PDB file of C-alpha atoms in Angstrom:
ATOM      1  CA  MET A1162      84.165 -83.430-208.585  1.00  0.00           C
ATOM      2  CA  ILE A1163      84.417 -83.437-204.907  1.00  0.00           C
ATOM      3  CA  SER A1164      86.155 -86.398-202.809  1.00  0.00           C
ATOM      4  CA  SER A1165      86.760 -87.966-200.035  1.00  0.00           C
ATOM      5  CA  LEU A1166      90.011 -87.843-197.590  1.00  0.00           C
ATOM      6  CA  VAL A1167      89.037 -90.969-195.569  1.00  0.00           C
ATOM      7  CA  SER A1168      87.198 -93.953-195.710  1.00  0.00           C
ATOM      8  CA  PRO A1169      85.285 -95.292-192.604  1.00  0.00           C
ATOM      9  CA  CYS A1170      84.220 -98.339-191.716  1.00  0.00           C
ATOM     10  CA  GLY A1171      80.803 -98.254-189.208  1.00  0.00           C
ATOM     11  CA  CYS A1172      77.397 -97.697-188.589  1.00  0.00           C
ATOM     12  CA  ARG A1173      75.872 -94.168-188.234  1.00  0.00           C
ATOM     13  CA  ASN A1174      74.028 -95.205-185.104  1.00  0.00           C
ATOM     14  CA  ASN A1175      75.582 -96.051-182.133  1.00  0.00           C
ATOM     15  CA  ALA A1176      74.678-100.061-182.269  1.00  0.00           C
ATOM     16  CA  PRO A1177      77.949-102.415-183.347  1.00  0.00           C
ATOM     17  CA  MET A1178      78.032-103.354-186.760  1.00  0.00           C
ATOM     18  CA  THR A1179      78.446-107.178-187.291  1.00  0.00           C
ATOM     19  CA  ASP A1180      78.358-107.881-190.703  1.00  0.00           C
ATOM     20  CA  GLU A1181      81.459-107.553-192.171  1.00  0.00           C
ATOM     21  CA  ARG A1182      79.415-107.030-196.173  1.00  0.00           C
ATOM     22  CA  ILE A1183      77.660-104.041-194.880  1.00  0.00           C
ATOM     23  CA  LYS A1184      80.996-102.509-193.250  1.00  0.00           C
ATOM     24  CA  ARG A1185      82.752-103.045-196.502  1.00  0.00           C
ATOM     25  CA  VAL A1186      79.329-101.159-198.603  1.00  0.00           C
ATOM     26  CA  LEU A1187      80.029 -98.212-195.871  1.00  0.00           C
ATOM     27  CA  PHE A1188      84.176 -98.300-196.848  1.00  0.00           C
ATOM     28  CA  TYR A1189      82.660 -98.163-200.117  1.00  0.00           C
ATOM     29  CA  ILE A1190      80.129 -95.217-199.672  1.00  0.00           C
ATOM     30  CA  GLU A1191      82.793 -92.934-198.087  1.00  0.00           C
ATOM     31  CA  GLN A1192      85.373 -93.578-200.483  1.00  0.00           C
ATOM     32  CA  ASN A1193      82.652 -93.184-203.587  1.00  0.00           C
ATOM     33  CA  ILE A1194      80.463 -90.640-202.128  1.00  0.00           C
ATOM     34  CA  ALA A1195      80.430 -88.406-204.948  1.00  0.00           C
ATOM     35  CA  GLU A1196      79.549 -91.248-207.633  1.00  0.00           C
ATOM     36  CA  PRO A1197      76.415 -92.910-208.499  1.00  0.00           C
ATOM     37  CA  LEU A1198      75.347 -95.492-206.405  1.00  0.00           C
ATOM     38  CA  SER A1199      72.516 -97.347-207.248  1.00  0.00           C
ATOM     39  CA  LEU A1200      71.442-100.702-205.116  1.00  0.00           C
ATOM     40  CA  GLU A1201      72.793-102.837-207.712  1.00  0.00           C
ATOM     41  CA  ALA A1202      76.286-101.389-207.628  1.00  0.00           C
ATOM     42  CA  LEU A1203      76.241-101.550-203.750  1.00  0.00           C
ATOM     43  CA  ALA A1204      74.681-104.828-203.646  1.00  0.00           C
ATOM     44  CA  ASP A1205      77.713-106.284-206.123  1.00  0.00           C
ATOM     45  CA  VAL A1206      80.386-104.513-203.630  1.00  0.00           C
ATOM     46  CA  ALA A1207      78.406-106.754-200.783  1.00  0.00           C
ATOM     47  CA  CYS A1208      78.288-110.377-203.505  1.00  0.00           C
ATOM     48  CA  LEU A1209      74.618-110.287-202.268  1.00  0.00           C
ATOM     49  CA  SER A1210      71.482-109.852-204.759  1.00  0.00           C
ATOM     50  CA  PRO A1211      69.859-106.352-204.850  1.00  0.00           C
ATOM     51  CA  HIS A1212      66.530-107.947-202.579  1.00  0.00           C
ATOM     52  CA  HIS A1213      69.085-109.644-200.177  1.00  0.00           C
ATOM     53  CA  PHE A1214      71.391-106.418-199.525  1.00  0.00           C
ATOM     54  CA  HIS A1215      68.460-104.288-199.170  1.00  0.00           C
ATOM     55  CA  ARG A1216      66.700-105.895-196.316  1.00  0.00           C
ATOM     56  CA  LEU A1217      70.294-106.728-194.737  1.00  0.00           C
ATOM     57  CA  PHE A1218      71.857-103.162-194.562  1.00  0.00           C
ATOM     58  CA  THR A1219      68.451-102.113-193.561  1.00  0.00           C
ATOM     59  CA  SER A1220      68.721-104.557-190.538  1.00  0.00           C
ATOM     60  CA  GLU A1221      71.992-103.448-189.973  1.00  0.00           C
ATOM     61  CA  VAL A1222      72.482 -99.945-190.148  1.00  0.00           C
ATOM     62  CA  GLY A1223      69.137 -98.643-189.301  1.00  0.00           C
ATOM     63  CA  GLN A1224      67.952 -97.233-192.494  1.00  0.00           C
ATOM     64  CA  THR A1225      67.783 -98.347-196.262  1.00  0.00           C
ATOM     65  CA  PRO A1226      70.819 -97.836-198.415  1.00  0.00           C
ATOM     66  CA  LYS A1227      68.869 -94.964-200.272  1.00  0.00           C
ATOM     67  CA  GLY A1228      68.731 -93.112-197.482  1.00  0.00           C
ATOM     68  CA  TYR A1229      71.911 -93.779-196.095  1.00  0.00           C
ATOM     69  CA  VAL A1230      73.572 -92.516-199.047  1.00  0.00           C
ATOM     70  CA  VAL A1231      71.516 -89.540-199.355  1.00  0.00           C
ATOM     71  CA  GLU A1232      72.430 -88.611-195.406  1.00  0.00           C
ATOM     72  CA  VAL A1233      76.056 -88.466-195.885  1.00  0.00           C
ATOM     73  CA  ARG A1234      75.792 -86.625-199.482  1.00  0.00           C
ATOM     74  CA  LEU A1235      73.534 -84.232-197.163  1.00  0.00           C
ATOM     75  CA  LYS A1236      75.755 -83.534-194.405  1.00  0.00           C
ATOM     76  CA  HIS A1237      79.178 -83.240-196.790  1.00  0.00           C
ATOM     77  CA  ILE A1238      76.804 -80.715-198.203  1.00  0.00           C
ATOM     78  CA  ALA A1239      75.858 -79.053-195.381  1.00  0.00           C
ATOM     79  CA  HIS A1240      79.514 -78.321-194.229  1.00  0.00           C
ATOM     80  CA  MET A1241      80.584 -77.545-197.648  1.00  0.00           C
ATOM     81  CA  LEU A1242      78.202 -74.256-197.495  1.00  0.00           C
ATOM     82  CA  ILE A1243      79.243 -73.281-194.510  1.00  0.00           C
ATOM     83  CA  ILE A1244      83.003 -73.131-195.177  1.00  0.00           C
ATOM     84  CA  MET A1245      82.642 -72.236-198.910  1.00  0.00           C
ATOM     85  CA  LYS A1246      80.990 -69.489-198.877  1.00  0.00           C
ATOM     86  CA  ASN A1247      81.359 -68.442-202.646  1.00  0.00           C
ATOM     87  CA  ALA A1248      81.241 -72.078-203.977  1.00  0.00           C
ATOM     88  CA  LYS A1249      77.495 -71.979-205.880  1.00  0.00           C
ATOM     89  CA  VAL A1250      74.494 -73.916-204.103  1.00  0.00           C
ATOM     90  CA  THR A1251      74.074 -75.526-207.500  1.00  0.00           C
ATOM     91  CA  ASP A1252      77.435 -77.457-208.129  1.00  0.00           C
ATOM     92  CA  PHE A1253      77.005 -78.938-204.951  1.00  0.00           C
ATOM     93  CA  ALA A1254      73.571 -80.298-206.773  1.00  0.00           C
ATOM     94  CA  PHE A1255      75.147 -81.723-209.474  1.00  0.00           C
ATOM     95  CA  ASP A1256      78.585 -82.873-207.575  1.00  0.00           C
ATOM     96  CA  PHE A1257      76.567 -85.067-205.167  1.00  0.00           C
ATOM     97  CA  GLY A1258      74.917 -86.834-207.622  1.00  0.00           C
ATOM     98  CA  PHE A1259      71.395 -85.420-207.678  1.00  0.00           C
ATOM     99  CA  SER A1260      69.376 -85.355-210.479  1.00  0.00           C
ATOM    100  CA  SER A1261      68.482 -81.417-210.231  1.00  0.00           C
ATOM    101  CA  PRO A1262      68.819 -78.323-208.013  1.00  0.00           C
ATOM    102  CA  ALA A1263      65.398 -78.532-207.172  1.00  0.00           C
ATOM    103  CA  ALA A1264      65.738 -82.049-206.621  1.00  0.00           C
ATOM    104  CA  PHE A1265      68.525 -81.430-204.244  1.00  0.00           C
ATOM    105  CA  THR A1266      66.644 -78.475-202.500  1.00  0.00           C
ATOM    106  CA  ARG A1267      63.809 -80.609-201.485  1.00  0.00           C
ATOM    107  CA  SER A1268      66.090 -83.727-200.430  1.00  0.00           C
ATOM    108  CA  PHE A1269      67.935 -80.818-198.167  1.00  0.00           C
ATOM    109  CA  LYS A1270      64.821 -78.855-196.649  1.00  0.00           C
ATOM    110  CA  ALA A1271      62.995 -82.447-195.436  1.00  0.00           C
ATOM    111  CA  PHE A1272      66.374 -83.347-193.542  1.00  0.00           C
ATOM    112  CA  TYR A1273      67.459 -80.091-192.165  1.00  0.00           C
ATOM    113  CA  GLY A1274      63.872 -78.046-192.228  1.00  0.00           C
ATOM    114  CA  GLU A1275      65.025 -75.253-194.750  1.00  0.00           C
ATOM    115  CA  THR A1276      66.477 -74.691-198.283  1.00  0.00           C
ATOM    116  CA  PRO A1277      70.298 -74.522-199.036  1.00  0.00           C
ATOM    117  CA  ARG A1278      70.413 -70.965-199.030  1.00  0.00           C
ATOM    118  CA  GLU A1279      68.211 -70.123-195.448  1.00  0.00           C
ATOM    119  CA  PHE A1280      70.922 -72.767-194.326  1.00  0.00           C
ATOM    120  CA  ARG A1281      74.242 -71.067-195.239  1.00  0.00           C
ATOM    121  CA  ALA A1282      72.637 -67.770-194.670  1.00  0.00           C
ATOM    122  CA  ARG A1283      72.054 -68.166-191.090  1.00  0.00           C
ATOM    123  CA  GLN A1284      75.073 -70.627-190.361  1.00  0.00           C
ATOM    124  CA  GLN A1285      77.362 -67.912-191.534  1.00  0.00           C
ATOM    125  CA  GLU A1286      75.269 -64.974-189.660  1.00  0.00           C
ATOM    126  CA  MET A1287      75.829 -66.945-186.428  1.00  0.00           C
ATOM    127  CA  HIS A1288      79.815 -67.424-186.987  1.00  0.00           C
ATOM    128  CA  LYS A1289      80.203 -63.826-188.251  1.00  0.00           C
ATOM    129  CA  ALA A1290      78.637 -62.509-184.955  1.00  0.00           C
ATOM    130  CA  ARG A1291      81.333 -65.064-183.239  1.00  0.00           C
ATOM    131  CA  LEU A1292      84.430 -63.606-185.487  1.00  0.00           C
ATOM    132  CA  GLU A1293      83.246 -59.899-184.910  1.00  0.00           C
ATOM    133  CA  VAL A1294      84.227 -60.473-181.316  1.00  0.00           C
ATOM    134  CA  TYR A1295      87.357 -62.301-182.411  1.00  0.00           C
ATOM    135  CA  TRP A1296      88.132 -59.487-184.881  1.00  0.00           C
ATOM    136  CA  ALA A1297      88.138 -56.859-182.403  1.00  0.00           C
ATOM    137  CA  SER A1298      90.124 -58.274-179.918  1.00  0.00           C
ATOM    138  CA  LEU A1299      92.591 -58.688-183.000  1.00  0.00           C
ATOM    139  CA  ARG A1300      92.495 -54.954-183.422  1.00  0.00           C
ATOM    140  CA  GLU A1301      93.682 -54.202-179.397  1.00  0.00           C
ATOM    141  CA  ASP A1302      96.597 -56.312-180.085  1.00  0.00           C
ATOM    142  CA  GLU A1303      99.437 -54.233-181.490  1.00  0.00           C
ATOM    143  CA  THR A1304     101.520 -57.645-181.777  1.00  0.00           C
ATOM    144  CA  TRP A1305      99.178 -59.570-183.882  1.00  0.00           C
ATOM    145  CA  ALA A1306      99.658 -60.033-187.461  1.00  0.00           C
ATOM    146  CA  PRO A1307      98.286 -62.404-190.039  1.00  0.00           C
ATOM    147  CA  HIS A1308      98.537 -65.988-189.797  1.00  0.00           C
ATOM    148  CA  LYS A1309     100.441 -66.920-192.782  1.00  0.00           C
ATOM    149  CA  LEU A1310      99.067 -70.340-195.110  1.00  0.00           C
ATOM    150  CA  ASP A1311     101.813 -72.925-194.604  1.00  0.00           C
ATOM    151  CA  LEU A1312     101.487 -75.556-196.777  1.00  0.00           C
ATOM    152  CA  THR A1313     102.810 -79.033-196.055  1.00  0.00           C
ATOM    153  CA  HIS A1314     102.867 -82.008-198.007  1.00  0.00           C
ATOM    154  CA  MET A1315     101.554 -85.704-196.606  1.00  0.00           C
ATOM    155  CA  PRO A1316     102.092 -88.842-198.247  1.00  0.00           C
ATOM    156  CA  GLN A1317      99.138 -91.333-198.080  1.00  0.00           C
ATOM    157  CA  LYS A1318      98.511 -92.987-194.601  1.00  0.00           C
ATOM    158  CA  THR A1319      96.214 -95.719-193.330  1.00  0.00           C
ATOM    159  CA  VAL A1320      95.509 -95.448-189.408  1.00  0.00           C
ATOM    160  CA  LYS A1321      93.561 -98.110-187.628  1.00  0.00           C
ATOM    161  CA  ALA A1322      91.252 -96.245-186.092  1.00  0.00           C
ATOM    162  CA  VAL A1323      87.736 -97.001-183.627  1.00  0.00           C
ATOM    163  CA  ARG A1324      83.970 -94.811-184.277  1.00  0.00           C
ATOM    164  CA  THR A1325      83.276 -92.657-181.306  1.00  0.00           C
ATOM    165  CA  ALA A1326      80.305 -90.031-180.758  1.00  0.00           C
ATOM    166  CA  MET A1327      81.223 -86.956-180.992  1.00  0.00           C
ATOM    167  CA  THR A1328      80.477 -85.766-177.006  1.00  0.00           C
ATOM    168  CA  ARG A1329      83.989 -84.963-174.313  1.00  0.00           C
ATOM    169  CA  GLU A1330      82.989 -88.488-172.310  1.00  0.00           C
ATOM    170  CA  ALA A1331      82.734 -90.305-175.547  1.00  0.00           C
ATOM    171  CA  ILE A1332      86.080 -89.333-176.763  1.00  0.00           C
ATOM    172  CA  ASN A1333      87.840 -89.291-173.453  1.00  0.00           C
ATOM    173  CA  ASP A1334      86.978 -92.742-173.014  1.00  0.00           C
ATOM    174  CA  THR A1335      87.739 -93.749-176.260  1.00  0.00           C
ATOM    175  CA  TYR A1336      91.508 -91.755-176.002  1.00  0.00           C
ATOM    176  CA  ARG A1337      92.235 -93.396-172.215  1.00  0.00           C
ATOM    177  CA  SER A1338      91.325 -97.132-173.425  1.00  0.00           C
ATOM    178  CA  LEU A1339      94.054 -95.887-176.307  1.00  0.00           C
ATOM    179  CA  ILE A1340      96.713 -94.736-173.980  1.00  0.00           C
ATOM    180  CA  GLY A1341      96.262 -98.015-172.112  1.00  0.00           C
ATOM    181  CA  GLU A1342      96.702-100.147-174.459  1.00  0.00           C
ATOM    182  CA  ASN A1343      99.697 -98.087-176.243  1.00  0.00           C
ATOM    183  CA  GLN A1344     101.838 -98.358-173.387  1.00  0.00           C
ATOM    184  CA  GLY A1345     103.493 -95.263-174.300  1.00  0.00           C
ATOM    185  CA  LYS A1346     104.440 -96.810-177.902  1.00  0.00           C
ATOM    186  CA  VAL A1347     103.003 -94.042-179.593  1.00  0.00           C
ATOM    187  CA  THR A1348     103.885 -90.513-179.130  1.00  0.00           C
ATOM    188  CA  HIS A1349     100.447 -89.105-180.650  1.00  0.00           C
ATOM    189  CA  ALA A1350      97.032 -90.174-182.110  1.00  0.00           C
ATOM    190  CA  LEU A1351      94.586 -88.486-184.423  1.00  0.00           C
ATOM    191  CA  THR A1352      91.199 -87.151-184.410  1.00  0.00           C
ATOM    192  CA  ILE A1353      89.442 -87.705-187.729  1.00  0.00           C
ATOM    193  CA  TYR A1354      86.490 -85.945-188.307  1.00  0.00           C
ATOM    194  CA  THR A1355      84.353 -87.165-191.350  1.00  0.00           C
ATOM    195  CA  GLU A1356      81.072 -85.009-190.095  1.00  0.00           C
ATOM    196  CA  SER A1357      80.817 -81.676-189.484  1.00  0.00           C
ATOM    197  CA  PRO A1358      81.548 -80.218-185.550  1.00  0.00           C
ATOM    198  CA  PHE A1359      79.712 -77.104-186.715  1.00  0.00           C
ATOM    199  CA  GLY A1360      75.819 -76.324-184.890  1.00  0.00           C
ATOM    200  CA  PRO A1361      73.441 -77.746-182.826  1.00  0.00           C
ATOM    201  CA  GLY A1362      73.151 -81.837-182.900  1.00  0.00           C
ATOM    202  CA  ARG A1363      76.691 -83.030-183.137  1.00  0.00           C
ATOM    203  CA  GLU A1364      76.580 -85.315-180.744  1.00  0.00           C
ATOM    204  CA  LYS A1365      74.494 -87.641-182.490  1.00  0.00           C
ATOM    205  CA  GLU A1366      77.726 -87.386-185.531  1.00  0.00           C
ATOM    206  CA  ARG A1367      80.803 -89.500-185.171  1.00  0.00           C
ATOM    207  CA  LEU A1368      84.468 -89.444-185.222  1.00  0.00           C
ATOM    208  CA  PHE A1369      87.264 -91.593-185.442  1.00  0.00           C
ATOM    209  CA  VAL A1370      90.192 -91.547-182.823  1.00  0.00           C
ATOM    210  CA  GLY A1371      93.612 -94.187-183.883  1.00  0.00           C
ATOM    211  CA  LEU A1372      97.126 -94.062-183.371  1.00  0.00           C
ATOM    212  CA  ASP A1373      99.435 -91.694-185.676  1.00  0.00           C
ATOM    213  CA  THR A1374     101.050 -94.570-186.930  1.00  0.00           C
ATOM    214  CA  GLN A1375     101.149 -96.660-190.605  1.00  0.00           C
ATOM    215  CA  ALA A1376      98.709 -99.164-190.690  1.00  0.00           C
ATOM    216  CA  ALA A1377     100.115-102.739-191.383  1.00  0.00           C
ATOM    217  CA  LYS A1378      97.469-103.091-194.318  1.00  0.00           C
ATOM    218  CA  ALA A1379      95.384-100.251-196.115  1.00  0.00           C
ATOM    219  CA  GLY A1380      91.412-101.350-196.115  1.00  0.00           C
ATOM    220  CA  GLY A1381      91.213-103.931-192.842  1.00  0.00           C
ATOM    221  CA  ARG A1382      88.897-103.432-190.643  1.00  0.00           C
ATOM    222  CA  GLU A1383      89.530-100.692-188.943  1.00  0.00           C
ATOM    223  CA  ALA A1384      91.316 -99.261-191.570  1.00  0.00           C
ATOM    224  CA  LEU A1385      91.167 -95.472-192.482  1.00  0.00           C
ATOM    225  CA  THR A1386      93.134 -93.975-195.498  1.00  0.00           C
ATOM    226  CA  LEU A1387      94.007 -90.172-195.510  1.00  0.00           C
ATOM    227  CA  GLN A1388      94.980 -89.606-198.782  1.00  0.00           C
ATOM    228  CA  ALA A1389      98.396 -87.494-200.022  1.00  0.00           C
ATOM    229  CA  GLY A1390      98.056 -83.988-200.294  1.00  0.00           C
ATOM    230  CA  TYR A1391      98.726 -80.698-198.886  1.00  0.00           C
ATOM    231  CA  TYR A1392      97.934 -79.738-195.802  1.00  0.00           C
ATOM    232  CA  THR A1393      97.437 -76.105-193.856  1.00  0.00           C
ATOM    233  CA  GLN A1394      97.806 -76.748-189.869  1.00  0.00           C
ATOM    234  CA  LEU A1395      96.518 -74.513-186.894  1.00  0.00           C
ATOM    235  CA  PRO A1396      96.780 -75.150-183.311  1.00  0.00           C
ATOM    236  CA  VAL A1397      93.524 -75.497-181.112  1.00  0.00           C
ATOM    237  CA  ARG A1398      92.158 -76.253-177.700  1.00  0.00           C
ATOM    238  CA  GLY A1399      89.019 -75.801-175.750  1.00  0.00           C
ATOM    239  CA  ASP A1400      85.487 -77.282-177.148  1.00  0.00           C
ATOM    240  CA  PHE A1401      83.307 -78.156-179.997  1.00  0.00           C
ATOM    241  CA  ASP A1402      82.634 -74.821-180.210  1.00  0.00           C
ATOM    242  CA  ALA A1403      86.261 -73.435-180.145  1.00  0.00           C
ATOM    243  CA  LEU A1404      86.998 -76.040-182.842  1.00  0.00           C
ATOM    244  CA  ALA A1405      84.280 -75.345-185.150  1.00  0.00           C
ATOM    245  CA  ASP A1406      85.334 -71.198-184.631  1.00  0.00           C
ATOM    246  CA  THR A1407      89.148 -72.229-185.266  1.00  0.00           C
ATOM    247  CA  LEU A1408      87.923 -74.369-188.579  1.00  0.00           C
ATOM    248  CA  PHE A1409      85.889 -71.091-189.661  1.00  0.00           C
ATOM    249  CA  LYS A1410      89.075 -68.288-189.334  1.00  0.00           C
ATOM    250  CA  VAL A1411      91.275 -70.880-190.945  1.00  0.00           C
ATOM    251  CA  TYR A1412      88.386 -71.164-194.317  1.00  0.00           C
ATOM    252  CA  GLN A1413      88.092 -67.691-194.278  1.00  0.00           C
ATOM    253  CA  ARG A1414      90.722 -65.575-193.026  1.00  0.00           C
ATOM    254  CA  ASP A1415      93.317 -68.044-194.555  1.00  0.00           C
ATOM    255  CA  ILE A1416      92.312 -69.874-196.859  1.00  0.00           C
ATOM    256  CA  GLU A1417      89.759 -67.465-198.810  1.00  0.00           C
ATOM    257  CA  PRO A1418      92.239 -64.465-199.840  1.00  0.00           C
ATOM    258  CA  THR A1419      94.727 -67.212-201.469  1.00  0.00           C
ATOM    259  CA  ALA A1420      94.612 -68.938-204.933  1.00  0.00           C
ATOM    260  CA  TYR A1421      93.954 -72.323-202.699  1.00  0.00           C
ATOM    261  CA  LYS A1422      90.041 -74.021-202.166  1.00  0.00           C
ATOM    262  CA  VAL A1423      89.205 -76.479-199.233  1.00  0.00           C
ATOM    263  CA  ALA A1424      89.618 -80.235-200.734  1.00  0.00           C
ATOM    264  CA  SER A1425      87.324 -81.527-198.599  1.00  0.00           C
ATOM    265  CA  THR A1426      84.917 -81.113-195.562  1.00  0.00           C
ATOM    266  CA  ILE A1427      87.453 -83.869-193.516  1.00  0.00           C
ATOM    267  CA  PHE A1428      89.932 -82.867-191.550  1.00  0.00           C
ATOM    268  CA  PHE A1429      92.127 -84.364-188.700  1.00  0.00           C
ATOM    269  CA  GLU A1430      93.681 -83.346-185.317  1.00  0.00           C
ATOM    270  CA  ARG A1431      97.229 -84.432-184.342  1.00  0.00           C
ATOM    271  CA  VAL A1432      96.984 -84.909-180.709  1.00  0.00           C
ATOM    272  CA  ARG A1433     100.109 -85.556-178.047  1.00  0.00           C
ATOM    273  CA  LEU A1434      99.227 -88.631-175.532  1.00  0.00           C
ATOM    274  CA  PRO A1435     100.399 -88.302-172.429  1.00  0.00           C
ATOM    275  CA  LYS A1436     101.764 -91.339-170.328  1.00  0.00           C
ATOM    276  CA  ASN A1437      99.395 -91.594-168.169  1.00  0.00           C
ATOM    277  CA  ALA A1438      95.530 -92.057-169.468  1.00  0.00           C
ATOM    278  CA  GLU A1439      94.223 -90.462-166.181  1.00  0.00           C
ATOM    279  CA  ASP A1440      95.993 -87.447-167.235  1.00  0.00           C
ATOM    280  CA  PHE A1441      94.733 -86.594-171.086  1.00  0.00           C
ATOM    281  CA  ASP A1442      91.124 -84.514-171.587  1.00  0.00           C
ATOM    282  CA  TYR A1443      90.375 -83.900-174.904  1.00  0.00           C
ATOM    283  CA  PHE A1444      88.916 -80.219-174.409  1.00  0.00           C
ATOM    284  CA  SER A1445      92.186 -79.356-172.856  1.00  0.00           C
ATOM    285  CA  SER A1446      94.666 -81.255-175.070  1.00  0.00           C
ATOM    286  CA  GLU A1447      96.607 -78.418-177.572  1.00  0.00           C
ATOM    287  CA  ARG A1448      95.478 -80.272-181.209  1.00  0.00           C
ATOM    288  CA  ILE A1449      96.672 -79.487-184.296  1.00  0.00           C
ATOM    289  CA  ILE A1450      94.372 -78.891-187.333  1.00  0.00           C
ATOM    290  CA  HIS A1451      95.032 -80.390-190.365  1.00  0.00           C
ATOM    291  CA  ALA A1452      93.076 -79.640-193.667  1.00  0.00           C
ATOM    292  CA  CYS A1453      93.811 -80.513-197.099  1.00  0.00           C
ATOM    293  CA  ILE A1454      93.383 -77.966-199.444  1.00  0.00           C
ATOM    294  CA  THR A1455      94.486 -77.616-203.069  1.00  0.00           C
ATOM    295  CA  ARG A1456      94.391 -75.015-206.049  1.00  0.00           C
ATOM    296  CA  ARG A1457      91.580 -73.136-207.431  1.00  0.00           C
TER     297      ARG A1457
END
């Protein structure tokens, strides 16, 4: 069973979420995305009748509970199709609660406009071309050596975070606001990616930003709980394409040849904060990617 590393609380669209019961349900969905998530089960989490819950959820989120759950699952699977090149498509269908591979393929094609296999082939071919340029540069560098897969164990951590759009302007605004509020008390922050930075349309996706400090309570209104586990780390600097390329290199070059595999599509970056908010630019900052892995 594929698990989530983080349990975010927020809305899929850009409108602010106001009802705490629906926030609690979104929290629950992300925590249990690979589990059966019936209307009745979600209504119980919200302490509402199924009829009242369905109406309130649709009003707050902008789509039905079933549609939201399917969208979250498809986005998680799309990410995994890219980074886990040897995983079977049928495994994803059953791991994420689809009734059959055929039902999964229909849902995936309706959402992405192509079958899972077509999507995987196109995405991997796109990144393959970019990686060929990368490997060519390494062959010309006599000092280059393969990256060692260093693992660091991280205990469970709960972070107070805010949701923001996956754009340079939005991330910079969020970080600068955080730096101003922090006043130098905490030296690092975390950028937590719950959705994929791969491919077009990412400006519609979301991520979370929070100070790298343990929150007082796990499950607060803006609390994200990162599970304990072994993480590999790699520096990155640049835009979202640079980030996507770095992730792809890590998965294909450093993880695939080993006895380990990716534990989740969710990852985070650790970012050093400047003293002055005006000095911060996300794309120019050196970030350290943390990706959780496990044994095959």
